[in-house]
Amino acid sequence: MQIALTRKLADAAGIKCVPPMAGADPLFSWTANWTNTFDRRKEDMVILVNSATRFTVSVYGMKRGKLKDLKPVMLSAVRNTLLAMHIDPEVVEEYMRQAGEPVFITNHDRKLTAWLNHQGLDAAFVVADAVNETAGKMKFNDTLGRMVSRRIVNYSGPSAEIFVPAEEMIKALAQRTGKPVFRYKAFELLVALDLEVYSATRRVIVPANIALTQLHDLIQALFNWENRHLHSFTFTDSSGSLPDARLVMSEEDRRYDPEAILETGHRLSGFFPKYREMVYTYDLGDNWEHTVELVREIDECSEESPYLLEASGQAPPEDVGGVPGYLEFLDIMGERKHPEHEQMKAWAGYWTPVLSDWEAKPRFIPV
């Protein structure tokens, strides 16, 4: 593995780089920099960008003192980022084996440096959002680069090709290893939001070991919620009596329910298939209760997920006032002569009463 270090990173880490190796395979070549996540803060993030695919790896929490361990940290981050995409561990290890031991080289490629700067800026936004969502409690993360790699980029070569780095890396791994890239246990879920006059449903395949924090992000995306409010997961036994487990976002939530469990660190496989159903509640004021049903278990999923299979029924707009408020909202929106129609229409913004073709289209949803 050949890693070109910017002068800034090489000097900070005290590394003397060697000249680039002739004929190096671009799939095993990376360019790396040391940058900052937030304005006016000292550098705290290492970014690596793959030369063949523009696939990005980010390591947040890399203060100067940690740069002495740069080589093992980088290797671990590449491995962990690929595994976080649920790529078959055998494929990941084969890539790492073929890549070999890292060699740090001087950086002279302007195009790769431009890629690095662009991806580094995107990574700063992604990591900053994650830090803010955890109220600053996230001190280290080496897998969020996968989210940056989901963004469309425009290659500035002669063909002006537009591509998604993560997709290019997946293709390259399949070609290089000759193995299926994905092989993992998955669940098919049916998520339903009962709105009295109809039910908004989403059928989706997810990795069995998806983190509950990621499942929260997924449900937010599926129903176009804006992640403004508190949420919880509740698992109840078949009798439907008192909940066996209620998982919440933070310690502050536990002040109102001391028996609740923090969702961080828990995965869906820790509850399904022991339970066949749970309730995801969003916005404890409007009290949107989504029933999440385990439809089937998939022993070996060979496709990337989370993957939306089908969707029906539009979700309500944020802060509409729960089901009663939504029913009133629908009445006003459906009656053009209603005195509050124009005001309500302006408040609703881009909300539409039916799902767009894109919203209902089967597709991969990154979380």
Short mmCIF file of C-alpha atoms in Angstrom, two decimals, residues 60-221:
data_model
loop_
_atom_site.label_atom_id
_atom_site.label_comp_id
_atom_site.label_asym_id
_atom_site.label_seq_id
_atom_site.Cartn_x
_atom_site.Cartn_y
_atom_site.Cartn_z
CA TYR A 60 -11.73 11.87 13.54
CA GLY A 61 -10.00 12.45 16.88
CA MET A 62 -6.45 12.50 15.51
CA LYS A 63 -4.78 15.18 17.59
CA ARG A 64 -1.05 15.72 17.13
CA GLY A 65 -0.10 13.29 19.90
CA LYS A 66 -1.82 10.41 18.11
CA LEU A 67 0.04 10.90 14.83
CA LYS A 68 2.89 8.76 16.14
CA ASP A 69 0.60 5.76 15.53
CA LEU A 70 -0.35 6.93 12.04
CA LYS A 71 0.41 3.70 10.18
CA PRO A 72 -1.67 1.27 12.31
CA VAL A 73 -4.45 3.85 12.64
CA MET A 74 -4.67 4.22 8.86
CA LEU A 75 -4.71 0.47 8.26
CA SER A 76 -7.40 0.00 10.87
CA ALA A 77 -9.47 2.85 9.43
CA VAL A 78 -9.41 1.45 5.89
CA ARG A 79 -10.43 -1.97 7.19
CA ASN A 80 -13.13 -0.63 9.53
CA THR A 81 -14.66 1.64 6.90
CA LEU A 82 -15.04 -1.23 4.45
CA LEU A 83 -16.48 -3.47 7.16
CA ALA A 84 -18.93 -0.73 8.18
CA MET A 85 -20.36 -0.99 4.66
CA HIS A 86 -21.08 -4.68 5.45
CA ILE A 87 -18.58 -5.85 2.86
CA ASP A 88 -17.66 -9.52 3.35
CA PRO A 89 -14.77 -9.69 5.86
CA GLU A 90 -12.99 -12.19 3.58
CA VAL A 91 -13.05 -9.64 0.75
CA VAL A 92 -11.77 -6.92 3.06
CA GLU A 93 -8.91 -9.07 4.32
CA GLU A 94 -7.99 -10.09 0.78
CA TYR A 95 -7.79 -6.42 -0.19
CA MET A 96 -5.60 -5.66 2.83
CA ARG A 97 -3.37 -8.65 2.03
CA GLN A 98 -2.89 -7.62 -1.60
CA ALA A 99 -2.28 -4.00 -0.58
CA GLY A 100 0.56 -4.99 1.73
CA GLU A 101 2.42 -2.92 4.30
CA PRO A 102 1.98 0.87 3.94
CA VAL A 103 4.82 2.92 2.50
CA PHE A 104 4.67 6.69 2.97
CA ILE A 105 5.63 8.65 -0.14
CA THR A 106 5.89 12.33 -1.02
CA ASN A 107 2.81 13.91 -2.57
CA HIS A 108 3.27 15.51 -5.99
CA ASP A 109 -0.01 14.74 -7.78
CA ARG A 110 -2.13 17.88 -8.15
CA LYS A 111 -5.26 16.05 -9.27
CA LEU A 112 -5.17 13.70 -6.29
CA THR A 113 -4.52 16.65 -4.00
CA ALA A 114 -7.59 18.41 -5.41
CA TRP A 115 -9.63 15.26 -4.75
CA LEU A 116 -8.25 15.16 -1.22
CA ASN A 117 -9.21 18.77 -0.51
CA HIS A 118 -12.73 18.30 -1.87
CA GLN A 119 -13.39 15.06 0.01
CA GLY A 120 -11.85 16.52 3.15
CA LEU A 121 -14.31 19.41 3.09
CA ASP A 122 -17.25 17.01 2.68
CA ALA A 123 -15.90 14.82 5.47
CA ALA A 124 -15.69 17.81 7.82
CA PHE A 125 -19.43 18.43 7.41
CA VAL A 126 -20.32 14.76 7.88
CA VAL A 127 -18.16 14.39 11.00
CA ALA A 128 -19.34 17.71 12.45
CA ASP A 129 -22.96 16.59 12.11
CA ALA A 130 -22.14 13.33 13.88
CA VAL A 131 -20.37 15.16 16.70
CA ASN A 132 -23.30 17.52 17.14
CA GLU A 133 -25.81 14.65 17.15
CA THR A 134 -23.93 13.10 20.08
CA ALA A 135 -23.76 16.46 21.89
CA GLY A 136 -19.98 16.40 21.54
CA LYS A 137 -19.57 12.97 23.14
CA MET A 138 -18.07 11.38 20.02
CA LYS A 139 -14.30 11.63 20.55
CA PHE A 140 -13.09 9.17 17.91
CA ASN A 141 -14.52 7.71 14.72
CA ASP A 142 -12.84 6.01 11.76
CA THR A 143 -15.83 4.87 9.66
CA LEU A 144 -17.75 8.01 8.65
CA GLY A 145 -15.78 8.32 5.43
CA ARG A 146 -18.21 5.79 3.97
CA MET A 147 -20.91 8.50 4.02
CA VAL A 148 -18.68 10.92 2.12
CA SER A 149 -18.04 8.20 -0.47
CA ARG A 150 -21.79 8.03 -1.17
CA ARG A 151 -21.83 11.50 -2.65
CA ILE A 152 -21.71 11.93 -6.41
CA VAL A 153 -18.45 13.39 -7.70
CA ASN A 154 -17.50 14.66 -11.13
CA TYR A 155 -14.25 13.33 -12.51
CA SER A 156 -12.56 16.15 -14.40
CA GLY A 157 -10.97 13.92 -17.03
CA PRO A 158 -11.76 13.94 -20.76
CA SER A 159 -15.03 12.01 -20.35
CA ALA A 160 -16.33 14.26 -17.54
CA GLU A 161 -17.64 11.07 -15.96
CA ILE A 162 -19.91 11.34 -12.94
CA PHE A 163 -19.64 8.53 -10.40
CA VAL A 164 -20.10 7.52 -6.77
CA PRO A 165 -16.79 6.55 -5.08
CA ALA A 166 -18.35 3.85 -2.87
CA GLU A 167 -19.87 2.15 -5.91
CA GLU A 168 -16.55 2.29 -7.73
CA MET A 169 -14.76 0.73 -4.76
CA ILE A 170 -17.34 -2.08 -4.57
CA LYS A 171 -16.87 -2.83 -8.28
CA ALA A 172 -13.09 -2.76 -7.93
CA LEU A 173 -13.14 -5.15 -4.95
CA ALA A 174 -15.33 -7.60 -6.85
CA GLN A 175 -13.05 -7.53 -9.88
CA ARG A 176 -9.82 -7.74 -7.90
CA THR A 177 -10.84 -10.51 -5.48
CA GLY A 178 -13.18 -12.46 -7.76
CA LYS A 179 -15.61 -12.86 -4.85
CA PRO A 180 -19.11 -11.57 -4.07
CA VAL A 181 -18.59 -8.36 -2.14
CA PHE A 182 -21.59 -8.76 0.15
CA ARG A 183 -22.47 -11.77 2.30
CA TYR A 184 -24.16 -11.10 5.63
CA LYS A 185 -27.30 -11.85 7.62
CA ALA A 186 -30.15 -9.43 7.03
CA PHE A 187 -33.71 -8.74 8.13
CA GLU A 188 -36.68 -7.70 6.04
CA LEU A 189 -38.70 -5.18 8.03
CA LEU A 190 -42.13 -3.65 7.57
CA VAL A 191 -42.32 -0.20 9.15
CA ALA A 192 -45.86 1.16 9.51
CA LEU A 193 -47.11 4.53 10.74
CA ASP A 194 -50.86 4.42 11.52
CA LEU A 195 -52.47 7.74 10.61
CA GLU A 196 -56.11 6.60 11.12
CA VAL A 197 -57.28 7.47 7.60
CA TYR A 198 -54.42 5.46 6.10
CA SER A 199 -51.15 3.80 7.04
CA ALA A 200 -47.78 4.97 5.72
CA THR A 201 -45.66 1.84 5.21
CA ARG A 202 -42.08 1.13 4.19
CA ARG A 203 -40.72 -2.34 3.47
CA VAL A 204 -36.95 -2.44 3.77
CA ILE A 205 -34.01 -4.85 4.03
CA VAL A 206 -31.41 -4.01 6.67
CA PRO A 207 -28.25 -5.71 7.96
CA ALA A 208 -29.14 -7.81 11.00
CA ASN A 209 -26.38 -6.12 12.98
CA ILE A 210 -27.39 -2.57 12.08
CA ALA A 211 -26.82 -0.23 15.02
CA LEU A 212 -29.99 1.18 16.56
CA THR A 213 -28.55 4.66 16.01
CA GLN A 214 -28.37 3.83 12.28
CA LEU A 215 -31.87 2.33 12.32
CA HIS A 216 -33.06 5.63 13.76
CA ASP A 217 -31.37 7.49 10.89
CA LEU A 218 -32.94 5.07 8.41
CA ILE A 219 -36.49 5.52 9.70
CA GLN A 220 -35.96 9.27 9.66
CA ALA A 221 -34.99 9.04 5.99
#
